[in-house]
Coordinates of C-alpha atoms in Angstrom, one line a residue:
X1 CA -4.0 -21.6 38.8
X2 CA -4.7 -19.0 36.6
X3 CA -1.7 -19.6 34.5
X4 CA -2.8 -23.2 34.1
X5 CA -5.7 -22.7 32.7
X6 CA -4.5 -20.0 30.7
X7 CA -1.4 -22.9 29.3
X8 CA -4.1 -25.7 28.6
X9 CA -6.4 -23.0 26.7
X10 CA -2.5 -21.6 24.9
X11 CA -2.2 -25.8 23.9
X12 CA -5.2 -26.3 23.3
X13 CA -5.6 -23.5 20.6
X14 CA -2.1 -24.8 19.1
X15 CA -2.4 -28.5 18.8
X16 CA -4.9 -28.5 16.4
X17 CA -7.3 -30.3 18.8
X18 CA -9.1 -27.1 19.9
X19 CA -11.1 -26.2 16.5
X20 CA -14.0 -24.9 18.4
X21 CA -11.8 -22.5 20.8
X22 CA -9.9 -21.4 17.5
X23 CA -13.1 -20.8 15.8
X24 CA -14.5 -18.2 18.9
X25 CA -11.1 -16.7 19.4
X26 CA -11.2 -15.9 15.6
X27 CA -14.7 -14.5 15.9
X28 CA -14.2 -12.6 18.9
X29 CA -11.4 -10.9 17.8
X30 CA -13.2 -10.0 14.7
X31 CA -16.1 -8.6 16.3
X32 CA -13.6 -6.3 18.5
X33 CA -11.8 -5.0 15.7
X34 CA -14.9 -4.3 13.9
X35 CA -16.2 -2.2 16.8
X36 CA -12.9 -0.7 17.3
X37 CA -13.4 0.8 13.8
X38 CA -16.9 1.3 13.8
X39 CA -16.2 3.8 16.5
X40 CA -13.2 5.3 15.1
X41 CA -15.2 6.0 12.5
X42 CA -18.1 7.7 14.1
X43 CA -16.1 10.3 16.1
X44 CA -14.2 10.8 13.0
X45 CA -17.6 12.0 11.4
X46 CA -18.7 13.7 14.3
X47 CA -15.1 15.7 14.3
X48 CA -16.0 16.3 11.0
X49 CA -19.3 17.8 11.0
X50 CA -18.6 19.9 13.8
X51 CA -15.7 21.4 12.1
X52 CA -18.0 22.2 9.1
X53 CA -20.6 23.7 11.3
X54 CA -19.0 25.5 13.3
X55 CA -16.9 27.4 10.3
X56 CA -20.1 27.5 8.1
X57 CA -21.3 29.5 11.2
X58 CA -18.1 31.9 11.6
X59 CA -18.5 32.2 7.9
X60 CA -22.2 32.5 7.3
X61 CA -23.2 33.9 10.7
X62 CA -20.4 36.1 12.3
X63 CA -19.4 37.6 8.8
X64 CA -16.0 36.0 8.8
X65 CA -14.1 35.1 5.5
X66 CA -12.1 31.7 4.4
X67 CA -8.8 33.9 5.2
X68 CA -10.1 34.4 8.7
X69 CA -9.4 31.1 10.0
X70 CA -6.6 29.5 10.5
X71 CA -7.9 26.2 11.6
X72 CA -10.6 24.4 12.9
X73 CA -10.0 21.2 14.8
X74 CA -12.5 19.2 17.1
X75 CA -11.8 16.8 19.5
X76 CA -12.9 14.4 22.3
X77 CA -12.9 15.5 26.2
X78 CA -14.5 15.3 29.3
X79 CA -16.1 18.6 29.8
X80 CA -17.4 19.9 27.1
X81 CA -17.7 16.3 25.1
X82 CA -16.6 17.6 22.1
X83 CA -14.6 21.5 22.0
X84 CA -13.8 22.7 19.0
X85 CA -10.5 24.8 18.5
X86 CA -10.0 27.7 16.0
X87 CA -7.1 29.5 15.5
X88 CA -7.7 33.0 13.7
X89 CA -5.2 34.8 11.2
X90 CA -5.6 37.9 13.1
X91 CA -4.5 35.9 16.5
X92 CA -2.7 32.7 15.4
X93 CA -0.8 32.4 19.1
X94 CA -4.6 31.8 20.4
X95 CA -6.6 28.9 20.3
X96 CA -10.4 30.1 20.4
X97 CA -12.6 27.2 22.1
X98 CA -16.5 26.7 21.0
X99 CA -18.9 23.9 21.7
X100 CA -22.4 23.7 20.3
X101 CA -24.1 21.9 23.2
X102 CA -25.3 19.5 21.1
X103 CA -28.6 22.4 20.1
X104 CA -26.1 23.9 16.9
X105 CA -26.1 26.9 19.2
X106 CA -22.4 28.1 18.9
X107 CA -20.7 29.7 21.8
X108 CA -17.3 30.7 23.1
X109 CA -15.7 28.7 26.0
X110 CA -12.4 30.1 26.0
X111 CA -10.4 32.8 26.1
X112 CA -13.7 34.9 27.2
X113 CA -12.1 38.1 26.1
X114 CA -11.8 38.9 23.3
X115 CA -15.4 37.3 22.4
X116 CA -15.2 36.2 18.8
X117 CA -19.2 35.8 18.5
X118 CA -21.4 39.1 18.4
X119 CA -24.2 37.5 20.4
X120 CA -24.3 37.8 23.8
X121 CA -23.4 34.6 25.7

């Protein structure tokens, strides 16, 4: 049954004869690219700005220098939404894990020793 319909819709859209169906398949697939994109591009930016922030903050805040880090790299999970890795100079074989808790209150997930922040968390 299902295949049937699916095989008149498939002839329909090929013939010619099905302008309309051709029409809202066009458009549909439009708008799912579109918001495909749209939200590649918003955690793209939120990767970004939480890399900036957070090394702004080792930099500004925690007195570290440019030569310091490594690299910063944030990504999507499940538990914290959105860690943020950084690998130190001094340590390159350890990835350092921070989340802001969406408050731009920085703090250490992982490894908890050595702490890398001089506040108390």
């Amino acid at each position: 049954m299902y295949m049937e319909s699916f095989f008149i819709c498939f002839l329909a859209f090929t013939t010619g004869g099905g302008f309309k169906i051709r029409k809202f398949v066009i458009i549909a697939a439009s708008i799912i690219i579109l918001l495909v994109i749209g939200i590649y591009a918003a955690l793209q930016f939120k990767y970004n700005s939480l890399e900036k922030s957070l090394k702004a903050y080792l930099i500004t805040v925690e007195g570290y220098s440019e030569s310091d880090i490594v690299s910063v790299k944030a990504e999507l999970s499940s538990m914290p939404k959105f860690p943020v890795y950084v690998i130190f100079a001094d340590d390159p074989n350890t990835k350092y894990i921070f989340t802001d808790r969406d408050a731009s209150d920085w703090t250490q997930l992982d490894p908890k020793e050595p702490q890398r922040l001089k506040k108390d968390n």
